[in-house]
Coordinates of C-alpha atoms in Angstrom, one line a residue:
M590 CA 0.1 0.2 0.1
N591 CA 3.1 2.5 -0.2
A592 CA 2.9 2.4 -3.8
E593 CA 1.3 5.5 -5.3
P594 CA -2.4 4.7 -6.3
E595 CA -3.2 4.1 -9.8
R596 CA -7.0 4.9 -9.1
K597 CA -9.0 6.1 -6.1
F598 CA -12.4 4.3 -4.8
G599 CA -14.9 6.9 -4.7
V600 CA -16.5 6.4 -0.9
V601 CA -19.6 7.4 0.4
V602 CA -20.3 7.1 4.3
V603 CA -23.7 6.1 5.4
G604 CA -24.5 7.1 8.8
V605 CA -22.7 9.8 10.8
G606 CA -22.9 8.9 14.5
R607 CA -19.6 8.0 16.5
A608 CA -18.2 5.2 13.9
G609 CA -19.4 7.5 10.7
S610 CA -17.7 10.6 12.4
V611 CA -14.1 8.6 13.0
R612 CA -14.6 7.1 9.5
I613 CA -14.9 10.5 7.8
R614 CA -12.0 11.7 9.8
D615 CA -9.7 9.2 8.7
L616 CA -10.6 9.6 5.1
R617 CA -9.9 13.1 4.9
N618 CA -6.7 12.5 6.8
P619 CA -3.5 11.7 4.9
H620 CA -3.0 7.8 5.5
P621 CA -1.6 5.3 3.2
S622 CA -4.7 3.5 2.9
S623 CA -6.9 6.9 2.5
A624 CA -4.8 7.8 -0.6
F625 CA -6.6 4.8 -2.3
L626 CA -9.9 6.2 -1.6
N627 CA -11.9 9.4 -2.2
L628 CA -14.5 10.7 0.2
I629 CA -17.5 11.5 -2.2
G630 CA -20.0 12.5 0.5
F631 CA -22.2 11.1 3.2
V632 CA -25.7 9.9 3.6
S633 CA -27.8 10.7 6.7
R634 CA -31.7 10.3 7.2
R635 CA -31.4 13.6 8.9
E636 CA -30.9 16.8 7.1
L637 CA -27.5 18.1 8.1
G638 CA -26.1 19.8 4.9
N639 CA -22.4 19.8 5.2
I640 CA -20.0 18.3 8.0
D641 CA -16.5 20.0 7.8
E642 CA -16.8 20.4 4.0
V643 CA -17.9 17.1 3.3
R644 CA -21.5 17.3 1.5
Q645 CA -24.7 15.5 2.2
I646 CA -26.0 13.5 -0.5
S647 CA -29.5 11.5 -0.8
L648 CA -29.1 7.4 -0.4
E649 CA -30.5 7.3 -4.2
D650 CA -27.9 9.2 -5.4
A651 CA -25.5 7.4 -3.6
L652 CA -26.8 4.1 -5.1
S653 CA -26.9 5.5 -8.6
S654 CA -23.7 7.6 -8.9
E655 CA -20.9 6.0 -10.9
E656 CA -18.4 7.9 -9.0
V657 CA -19.4 6.2 -5.8
E658 CA -17.8 2.6 -5.8
V659 CA -17.7 2.1 -2.1
A660 CA -20.1 2.5 1.1
F661 CA -19.1 2.5 4.5
I662 CA -22.3 1.4 6.5
C663 CA -22.2 3.1 9.8
S664 CA -25.9 3.1 10.5
E665 CA -27.5 1.4 13.5
S666 CA -27.3 -2.5 13.4
S667 CA -31.3 -2.8 12.4
S668 CA -30.7 -1.0 9.1
H669 CA -27.4 -3.0 8.0
E670 CA -28.7 -5.6 6.1
D671 CA -31.0 -3.3 4.0
Y672 CA -28.1 -1.0 3.1
I673 CA -25.6 -3.6 2.3
R674 CA -28.1 -5.4 -0.1
Q675 CA -29.1 -2.0 -1.7
F676 CA -25.1 -1.2 -2.3
L677 CA -24.3 -4.8 -3.4
N678 CA -27.2 -4.8 -5.9
A679 CA -26.1 -1.3 -7.2
G680 CA -22.6 -2.7 -7.8
K681 CA -20.8 -1.2 -4.8
H682 CA -18.0 -2.6 -2.6
V683 CA -19.2 -2.5 1.2
L684 CA -17.5 -1.9 4.6
V685 CA -20.2 -2.4 7.4
E686 CA -19.5 -2.0 11.1
Y687 CA -20.6 -5.1 13.1
P688 CA -22.7 -7.0 13.5
M689 CA -23.1 -6.7 9.6
T690 CA -26.9 -8.5 10.3
L691 CA -28.8 -9.3 13.0
S692 CA -29.6 -12.9 11.4
W693 CA -27.2 -15.6 10.3
A694 CA -28.9 -16.6 7.2
A695 CA -29.1 -13.1 5.8
A696 CA -25.3 -12.4 6.4
R697 CA -24.9 -15.9 4.1
D698 CA -27.0 -14.8 1.7
L699 CA -25.8 -11.2 1.4
W700 CA -22.0 -12.7 1.1
K701 CA -23.3 -15.0 -1.6
L702 CA -24.8 -11.7 -3.2
A703 CA -21.0 -9.8 -3.1
E704 CA -19.5 -13.0 -4.6
Q705 CA -22.0 -13.1 -7.5
K706 CA -21.5 -9.3 -7.9
G707 CA -17.8 -9.5 -7.6
K708 CA -17.3 -7.3 -4.7
V709 CA -15.7 -7.0 -1.5
L710 CA -17.9 -7.1 1.7
H711 CA -16.1 -6.5 4.7
E712 CA -17.5 -6.6 8.3
E713 CA -15.2 -4.4 10.7
H714 CA -14.0 -5.9 13.8
V715 CA -11.8 -3.3 15.7
E716 CA -11.9 -5.3 18.7
L717 CA -9.5 -7.7 17.2
L718 CA -7.0 -4.8 16.4
M719 CA -7.0 -3.7 20.4
E720 CA -4.0 -3.7 22.4
E721 CA -5.7 -6.0 24.9
F722 CA -6.5 -8.7 22.4
A723 CA -3.1 -8.7 20.9
F724 CA -2.2 -9.3 24.9
L725 CA -4.6 -12.0 25.1
K726 CA -3.4 -13.7 22.3
K727 CA 0.1 -14.2 23.2
E728 CA -1.3 -15.3 26.6
V729 CA -3.1 -18.1 25.6
V730 CA -0.9 -19.5 22.8
G731 CA -0.1 -23.1 23.6
K732 CA -1.8 -23.3 26.8
D733 CA -4.5 -25.7 28.1
L734 CA -7.5 -24.0 29.1
L735 CA -9.6 -25.6 32.0
K736 CA -12.3 -22.9 32.4
G737 CA -12.8 -19.1 31.7
S738 CA -15.5 -16.2 31.9
L739 CA -15.8 -12.7 30.5
L740 CA -18.3 -10.4 31.9
F741 CA -18.8 -7.0 29.9
T742 CA -20.8 -4.1 31.8
A743 CA -22.2 -0.8 30.1
S744 CA -24.9 1.5 30.1
P745 CA -28.0 0.3 28.0
L746 CA -28.7 0.0 24.4
E747 CA -31.9 0.0 22.5
E748 CA -32.8 -3.4 21.5
E749 CA -34.8 -2.0 18.5
R750 CA -31.9 -0.3 17.0
F751 CA -28.8 -2.7 18.1
G752 CA -30.3 -5.7 18.2
F753 CA -30.7 -8.5 20.8
P754 CA -27.8 -8.6 23.4
A755 CA -25.7 -11.4 21.8
F756 CA -25.6 -9.4 18.4
S757 CA -24.9 -5.9 19.9
G758 CA -22.3 -7.7 22.1
I759 CA -20.8 -10.1 19.4
S760 CA -17.5 -8.4 19.7
R761 CA -17.3 -10.2 23.0
L762 CA -18.2 -13.2 21.5
T763 CA -15.7 -12.7 18.5
W764 CA -12.9 -12.6 21.4
L765 CA -13.7 -16.0 22.7
V766 CA -14.1 -17.5 19.3
S767 CA -11.1 -16.2 18.1
L768 CA -8.9 -17.0 21.4
F769 CA -10.4 -20.5 21.8
G770 CA -11.7 -21.7 18.3
E771 CA -15.6 -22.5 17.6
L772 CA -17.7 -22.8 20.5
S773 CA -20.9 -24.7 21.0
L774 CA -23.9 -23.3 23.2
V775 CA -24.7 -24.9 26.5
S776 CA -27.2 -22.6 27.9
A777 CA -28.2 -18.8 27.7
T778 CA -30.5 -17.0 29.9
L779 CA -31.6 -13.4 30.0
E780 CA -33.1 -11.1 33.1
E781 CA -34.6 -8.1 32.2
R782 CA -36.4 -5.4 34.2
K783 CA -37.5 -3.2 31.6
E784 CA -38.6 -0.4 33.9
D785 CA -35.0 -0.2 35.3
Q786 CA -33.5 -0.3 31.9
Y787 CA -31.5 -3.5 33.5
M788 CA -30.6 -6.5 31.6
K789 CA -28.2 -9.2 32.2
M790 CA -28.0 -11.9 29.7
T791 CA -25.7 -15.3 30.9
V792 CA -24.3 -17.5 28.4
C793 CA -22.7 -20.9 29.0
L794 CA -20.5 -22.1 25.8
E795 CA -18.2 -24.9 25.9
T796 CA -14.9 -25.6 23.4
E797 CA -14.4 -28.2 21.3
N798 CA -12.3 -29.7 24.0
K799 CA -15.5 -29.6 26.2
R800 CA -13.9 -26.6 28.3
P801 CA -16.6 -24.5 29.8
L802 CA -16.8 -20.8 29.0
T803 CA -19.0 -18.1 30.7
W804 CA -19.9 -15.0 28.7
I805 CA -22.0 -12.3 30.6
E806 CA -23.5 -9.0 29.2
E807 CA -24.7 -6.7 31.8
K808 CA -26.4 -3.2 31.1
G809 CA -28.0 -0.7 33.0
P810 CA -28.0 3.0 34.0
G811 CA -25.0 3.7 36.4
L812 CA -22.9 0.7 34.9
K813 CA -19.5 1.7 33.5
R814 CA -18.3 0.3 30.2
N815 CA -15.8 -2.4 31.6
R816 CA -14.6 -6.1 30.9
H817 CA -13.5 -8.5 33.5
L818 CA -11.9 -11.8 32.3
S819 CA -10.6 -14.9 34.1
F820 CA -8.9 -17.5 32.4
H821 CA -7.5 -20.5 34.0
F822 CA -5.0 -23.1 32.2
K823 CA -3.2 -25.9 33.4
S824 CA 0.0 -23.9 33.9
G825 CA -1.7 -21.2 35.6
S826 CA -4.4 -18.3 35.7
L827 CA -5.0 -14.8 34.1
E828 CA -7.5 -12.9 36.0
N829 CA -8.5 -9.2 34.5
M830 CA -6.6 -7.4 32.0
P831 CA -3.3 -5.5 32.6
N832 CA -2.9 -1.9 31.5
V833 CA -1.5 -2.8 28.1
G834 CA -1.4 0.9 26.5
V835 CA -3.9 2.9 24.3
N836 CA -5.7 1.9 21.4
K837 CA -4.5 4.0 18.6
N838 CA -6.4 4.3 15.0
I839 CA -8.1 1.3 15.2
F840 CA -10.9 2.2 12.8
L841 CA -7.9 3.5 10.4
K842 CA -6.3 -0.2 11.1
D843 CA -9.6 -1.6 10.0
Q844 CA -9.7 0.8 6.8
N845 CA -6.1 -0.6 5.8
I846 CA -7.2 -4.2 5.9
F847 CA -10.5 -3.1 3.8
V848 CA -8.3 -1.5 1.3
Q849 CA -6.0 -4.4 1.0
K850 CA -8.8 -6.6 0.1
L851 CA -9.8 -4.2 -2.5
L852 CA -6.5 -4.2 -4.2
G853 CA -6.9 -8.2 -3.8
Q854 CA -4.1 -8.7 -1.3
F855 CA -5.9 -11.1 0.9
S856 CA -5.5 -14.9 -0.1
E857 CA -8.7 -16.9 -0.9
E858 CA -7.6 -19.1 2.4
E859 CA -7.4 -15.9 4.7
L860 CA -11.0 -14.6 3.4
A861 CA -12.6 -17.9 3.7
A862 CA -11.2 -18.3 7.5
E863 CA -12.6 -14.7 8.4
Q864 CA -16.0 -15.5 6.7
K865 CA -16.1 -18.7 8.5
R866 CA -15.1 -17.0 11.7
I867 CA -17.9 -14.2 11.3
L868 CA -20.5 -16.7 10.2
H869 CA -20.0 -18.9 13.3
C870 CA -20.4 -16.0 15.6
L871 CA -23.4 -14.8 13.9
W872 CA -25.0 -18.3 14.1
L873 CA -24.0 -18.5 17.9
A874 CA -25.6 -15.2 18.5
E875 CA -28.8 -16.2 17.1
E876 CA -29.0 -19.5 19.0
I877 CA -28.3 -17.5 22.3
Q878 CA -31.4 -15.6 21.3
K879 CA -33.8 -18.2 20.6
H880 CA -32.4 -20.0 24.2
C881 CA -33.3 -16.9 25.6
S882 CA -36.6 -16.2 24.0
S883 CA -37.6 -19.8 24.7
K884 CA -37.4 -19.3 28.4
K885 CA -39.6 -16.0 28.6

């Protein structure tokens, strides 16, 4: 990516919340991967005019414009599937923030559509680009897990916009799968007090070696965004995360990966392995949702 680009891909950013604003910032700054991308404008349901000299364009114009070749979809999760389908059908490459969809079957179908159209469909996973994950990956390699747990706390999220907790929290599930391989679901429960905006999802998972992993998502007013983990190995334990440094430019790192895909710099094997992991996590999230719904 250090070479001068022979061409630039025209980009539109859909949704200008936290992630969309960071994407616009990175696209406008002189980074190696940004040299391959030309920010055309942004799409929003709100009438915003221009943001930092970047013009707002309609969804219809973004879909029909030959100048737009790439869509960065940064809207709320419930809208992802529809946007992905529209942009792929219009012949555009797509980068989408996780989760790409709120169902396993929809994600599988969209990847088939991307293959038919010959377009890149990339789901962002900045949690795998964090310093904490790099530390954990080094810590667990070659070790025999006995049991583990991961608890995440945060303020409430609207399920209608961001999906069931197993989907809105899929980055935690992605950590566990990336660290310990494909998992199977043993049980899942959801405790809710809607009048207090409180919920606690408890999921019991198992590795292929039948080692237990517990994943808990707890959200409510006053709960600080925090991650507590505990992994026990035959050779010792890892309790909670040491301070491993600041996460710098993780969305930009994700943009770099996307541009490498546009330029054909990923092997078929790498792309297939990534797709398999993402679909496995979405399948697990859906199974967890079914388990919790059946117990209501």
